[in-house]
Coordinates of C-alpha atoms in Angstrom, one line a residue:
M21 CA 33.8 4.4 11.5
G22 CA 34.9 5.7 8.1
N23 CA 35.0 2.2 6.6
S24 CA 31.7 1.1 8.2
P25 CA 28.9 0.1 5.8
Y26 CA 26.5 1.8 8.3
Q27 CA 25.7 5.5 8.1
M28 CA 24.8 8.1 10.8
H29 CA 21.1 8.7 10.9
P30 CA 18.5 10.5 13.0
M31 CA 16.8 8.7 15.8
I32 CA 14.0 6.7 14.3
D33 CA 10.7 6.2 16.2
L34 CA 8.6 4.8 13.5
I35 CA 9.2 2.7 10.3
A36 CA 6.5 2.6 7.6
I37 CA 7.0 -0.4 5.4
D38 CA 5.2 -1.2 2.1
M39 CA 4.4 -4.9 1.6
D40 CA 4.4 -6.3 -1.9
G41 CA 7.8 -5.9 -3.5
T42 CA 9.2 -4.6 -0.2
L43 CA 8.4 -6.5 3.1
L44 CA 7.4 -9.7 1.1
D45 CA 9.7 -11.6 -1.2
S46 CA 8.5 -12.9 -4.5
S47 CA 6.8 -15.9 -2.8
H48 CA 4.8 -13.5 -0.6
S49 CA 6.8 -14.5 2.5
I50 CA 8.7 -12.6 5.2
S51 CA 12.3 -13.9 5.4
P52 CA 13.8 -14.8 8.8
R53 CA 16.2 -12.0 8.6
V54 CA 13.5 -9.4 7.9
R55 CA 11.4 -10.8 10.7
G56 CA 14.4 -10.6 13.0
A57 CA 15.2 -7.0 12.1
I58 CA 11.6 -5.9 12.7
A59 CA 11.7 -7.7 16.1
A60 CA 15.0 -5.9 17.0
A61 CA 13.5 -2.6 16.0
R62 CA 10.4 -3.2 18.2
A63 CA 12.7 -4.2 21.1
Q64 CA 14.2 -0.7 20.8
G65 CA 10.8 0.9 21.0
I66 CA 10.5 1.6 17.3
R67 CA 6.9 1.4 16.0
I68 CA 6.4 -0.7 12.8
V69 CA 3.6 0.3 10.5
L70 CA 2.7 -1.7 7.5
A71 CA 1.5 0.6 4.7
T72 CA -0.1 -1.3 1.9
G73 CA -2.5 -1.2 -1.0
R74 CA -4.0 -4.4 0.4
P75 CA -7.2 -4.5 2.4
Y76 CA -7.0 -5.5 6.0
S77 CA -7.9 -9.1 5.2
G78 CA -4.7 -9.3 3.1
I79 CA -2.4 -8.4 5.9
E80 CA -3.9 -10.0 9.0
E81 CA -1.7 -13.1 8.8
Y82 CA 1.5 -11.0 8.4
L83 CA 0.5 -8.7 11.3
A84 CA 0.1 -11.8 13.5
E85 CA 3.4 -13.3 12.2
L86 CA 5.3 -10.1 13.2
G87 CA 3.5 -9.7 16.5
L88 CA 1.9 -6.4 15.3
A89 CA -1.8 -7.2 15.7
G90 CA -2.4 -5.4 19.0
D91 CA -4.8 -2.5 19.8
E92 CA -1.8 -0.1 20.1
D93 CA -0.3 -1.2 16.8
Y94 CA -1.4 0.6 13.6
C95 CA -1.5 -0.1 9.9
I96 CA -2.3 1.8 6.7
T97 CA -4.5 -0.2 4.2
F98 CA -6.2 0.4 0.9
N99 CA -3.3 2.6 -0.2
G100 CA -4.1 5.1 2.6
A101 CA -7.8 5.1 2.3
V102 CA -8.0 3.5 5.8
I103 CA -5.8 4.1 8.9
Q104 CA -6.6 1.7 11.6
N105 CA -5.3 -0.1 14.6
A106 CA -3.8 -3.4 13.7
S107 CA -6.3 -5.5 15.7
G108 CA -8.9 -4.3 13.2
T109 CA -11.2 -2.9 15.8
T110 CA -10.8 0.9 15.4
S111 CA -10.2 3.2 12.5
V112 CA -8.3 6.5 12.9
E113 CA -9.6 7.8 9.6
E114 CA -11.3 6.5 6.5
T115 CA -11.7 8.3 3.2
T116 CA -14.2 6.5 1.0
L117 CA -15.8 6.9 -2.4
G118 CA -19.5 6.7 -3.3
Y119 CA -21.8 5.3 -5.9
D120 CA -21.5 8.3 -8.3
D121 CA -17.7 7.8 -8.2
F122 CA -18.2 4.1 -9.0
V123 CA -20.5 4.8 -12.0
Y124 CA -18.0 7.4 -13.4
C125 CA -14.9 5.2 -13.0
E126 CA -16.7 2.1 -14.4
K127 CA -17.5 4.1 -17.5
V128 CA -14.0 5.3 -17.9
A129 CA -12.5 1.8 -17.5
R130 CA -15.0 0.4 -20.0
E131 CA -14.3 3.1 -22.6
L132 CA -10.5 2.5 -22.1
G133 CA -11.0 -1.2 -22.6
V134 CA -9.5 -2.3 -19.2
H135 CA -10.9 -4.4 -16.4
L136 CA -12.1 -2.9 -13.1
H137 CA -12.6 -4.1 -9.6
V138 CA -13.5 -2.2 -6.5
L139 CA -13.1 -2.8 -2.8
Y140 CA -15.6 -2.1 0.0
E141 CA -15.6 -3.3 3.6
R142 CA -14.1 -6.8 3.4
S143 CA -15.1 -7.7 -0.2
M144 CA -14.0 -7.2 -3.8
M145 CA -16.5 -6.7 -6.6
T146 CA -16.1 -6.5 -10.4
P147 CA -18.7 -5.4 -12.9
N148 CA -16.9 -7.4 -15.6
A149 CA -18.7 -10.6 -16.5
D150 CA -15.4 -11.8 -18.1
I151 CA -13.5 -11.5 -14.8
S152 CA -9.9 -10.7 -15.3
Y153 CA -7.0 -13.0 -14.2
H154 CA -5.5 -9.9 -12.5
T155 CA -8.7 -9.5 -10.4
V156 CA -8.8 -13.2 -9.5
R157 CA -5.1 -13.1 -8.5
D158 CA -5.5 -9.9 -6.4
A159 CA -8.5 -11.5 -4.6
Y160 CA -6.5 -14.6 -3.9
I161 CA -3.4 -12.9 -2.7
S162 CA -5.3 -10.4 -0.5
R163 CA -7.6 -13.1 0.9
T164 CA -10.7 -11.1 -0.2
P165 CA -14.0 -12.6 -1.2
L166 CA -14.7 -11.8 -4.9
M167 CA -18.1 -11.3 -6.5
F168 CA -19.6 -10.2 -9.8
R169 CA -22.2 -7.5 -9.8
S170 CA -23.5 -5.7 -12.9
V171 CA -23.6 -1.9 -12.5
D172 CA -27.4 -1.9 -11.9
Q173 CA -26.9 -4.5 -9.1
V174 CA -24.6 -2.2 -7.1
D175 CA -26.2 -0.8 -4.0
P176 CA -26.1 3.0 -4.1
A177 CA -25.5 3.0 -0.4
W178 CA -22.1 1.2 -0.7
R179 CA -19.0 3.1 0.3
F180 CA -15.8 2.1 -1.6
R181 CA -12.2 2.1 -0.3
K182 CA -10.7 2.2 -3.8
F183 CA -11.2 1.3 -7.5
M184 CA -8.6 -0.6 -9.5
M185 CA -8.1 -0.6 -13.2
V186 CA -6.3 -3.9 -14.0
D187 CA -4.9 -5.5 -17.1
D188 CA -1.7 -6.8 -18.7
E189 CA 1.0 -4.1 -18.4
A190 CA 1.0 -3.1 -22.1
I191 CA -2.8 -2.8 -22.2
L192 CA -2.9 -0.9 -19.0
D193 CA -0.1 1.5 -19.9
K194 CA -1.9 2.4 -23.2
A195 CA -5.0 3.1 -21.2
I196 CA -3.1 5.2 -18.7
A197 CA -1.9 7.4 -21.6
R198 CA -5.5 8.1 -22.5
L199 CA -6.9 8.8 -19.0
P200 CA -9.3 11.7 -19.0
P201 CA -7.9 14.8 -17.3
E202 CA -11.1 14.9 -15.2
L203 CA -10.2 11.6 -13.6
M204 CA -6.8 12.9 -12.5
Q205 CA -8.4 16.1 -11.1
R206 CA -11.1 14.4 -9.2
Y207 CA -9.1 11.6 -7.5
T208 CA -5.8 10.4 -6.3
V209 CA -4.5 8.1 -9.1
V210 CA -1.5 5.9 -8.6
K211 CA 0.1 2.9 -10.2
S212 CA 0.8 0.4 -7.5
A213 CA 2.1 -2.5 -9.7
A214 CA 2.8 -3.1 -13.4
D215 CA -0.8 -4.4 -13.8
F216 CA -2.6 -2.1 -11.2
L217 CA -3.8 1.5 -11.5
E218 CA -5.6 2.6 -8.3
V219 CA -8.2 5.3 -8.0
L220 CA -8.7 6.7 -4.5
H221 CA -10.5 9.5 -2.7
P222 CA -8.6 12.8 -3.4
D223 CA -7.6 13.0 0.2
A224 CA -6.3 9.4 0.3
G225 CA -2.8 8.1 -0.3
K226 CA 0.0 6.5 1.8
G227 CA 1.8 9.8 2.2
R228 CA -1.2 11.7 3.6
A229 CA -2.2 8.7 5.7
L230 CA 1.3 8.4 7.2
A231 CA 1.3 12.2 8.0
T232 CA -2.1 11.8 9.7
L233 CA -1.0 8.8 11.7
A234 CA 2.2 10.5 12.7
T235 CA 0.2 13.4 14.1
H236 CA -2.1 11.0 15.9
L237 CA 0.9 9.3 17.5
G238 CA 2.9 12.5 18.1
V239 CA 5.9 11.3 16.0
P240 CA 7.7 14.1 13.9
A241 CA 8.4 13.3 10.3
E242 CA 12.2 13.5 10.8
R243 CA 12.0 10.5 13.1
I244 CA 10.1 8.4 10.6
M245 CA 11.7 6.0 8.1
A246 CA 9.7 4.8 5.1
I247 CA 10.6 1.9 2.8
G248 CA 8.9 1.2 -0.6
D249 CA 9.3 0.3 -4.2
Q250 CA 6.4 1.6 -6.4
E251 CA 4.8 4.8 -7.5
N252 CA 2.2 4.6 -4.7
D253 CA 5.0 4.8 -2.2
L254 CA 6.4 8.1 -3.5
V255 CA 4.6 10.6 -1.3
M256 CA 5.1 8.5 1.7
L257 CA 8.9 8.4 1.1
E258 CA 8.9 12.2 0.5
F259 CA 7.2 12.8 3.8
A260 CA 9.5 10.6 5.9
G261 CA 12.7 11.9 7.3
V262 CA 14.6 8.9 6.0
A263 CA 13.4 7.5 2.7
V264 CA 14.6 4.1 1.6
A265 CA 14.0 2.6 -1.9
M266 CA 14.2 -1.1 -2.4
G267 CA 16.8 -2.4 -4.8
N268 CA 13.9 -3.6 -7.0
A269 CA 12.2 -0.2 -6.9
I270 CA 11.2 1.7 -9.9
D271 CA 13.6 4.5 -10.9
A272 CA 11.2 7.3 -9.7
V273 CA 11.3 5.9 -6.2
K274 CA 15.1 5.6 -6.2
A275 CA 15.3 9.2 -7.3
V276 CA 13.5 10.5 -4.2
A277 CA 15.2 8.1 -1.7
D278 CA 17.9 9.0 0.7
H279 CA 19.2 5.4 0.5
V280 CA 18.7 2.4 -1.8
T281 CA 18.8 -1.0 0.0
T282 CA 18.9 -4.5 -1.6
S283 CA 15.9 -6.1 -3.2
N284 CA 12.9 -7.8 -1.6
N285 CA 14.5 -11.2 -2.4
E286 CA 17.7 -10.1 -0.7
D287 CA 16.4 -9.1 2.7
G288 CA 16.2 -5.4 1.7
V289 CA 14.0 -4.3 4.6
A290 CA 16.3 -6.0 7.1
V291 CA 19.3 -4.3 5.5
A292 CA 17.6 -0.9 5.8
I293 CA 16.5 -1.4 9.4
E294 CA 20.0 -2.6 10.4
R295 CA 21.8 0.2 8.7
Y296 CA 19.5 3.2 9.2
A297 CA 17.3 2.6 12.2
L298 CA 18.8 0.3 14.9
K299 CA 20.7 2.2 17.4
Q300 CA 23.6 -0.2 17.5
A301 CA 23.9 0.0 13.7
T302 CA 26.2 3.0 14.1
G303 CA 28.8 0.8 15.8
V304 CA 28.9 3.1 18.8
S305 CA 28.9 1.2 22.1

């Protein structure tokens, strides 16, 4: 086995997989090899959990494609603000934000000169009359209805899953450098893409959500593998017993990973599952 490309690994009972930049290739599709590797893992009794910043509406078709849409399947959505069964009928836990949080974050975004959109239930709303291209693209990709509402039109009873500051990378990075310390203290703040900065409830995040779900399912951390590529995946990878960074991951993700697989356009998720999760991957008969 010394020349085998596969490595010894602990028994894996659950694999948490990020979506954009990880499960999905650059055309937002799941490759046949990745689909096959996930099917092989499920056939060995391994749970597959999609862990994404997307709302549930943005992953329904992929859950169905992978056969993961049952009442006993689970997913992590809104970057960990919601843990739910994959049929969309029951939530394990939700950590939401209120009207005062919206007013505060809208003011911060406006003062920093970046666009803002927010997600609640199955809708996306922006208080920007000049709706950003990044907002429109996010709504399209996540299959989420988009509306404009001025601040005084927002219902104080609404509960929000997350807020997103969005703009061109250079503009957003300049804004990030000027974020008020209060924002960082009050919320979980993570960059999920070059053009997305997400503001969540302080108890939200993929890592905490995965830990909560693991406890709910009775799966120890050392028997969990997590695969991701961006800053919002860091805590999830740090929690999991086996952490895998995509070949296209940012350097900070690769730095905490146990393994680096190939890119999302090179079946990276399949390579990781085949090497580090499937029982026959060790070559032992």
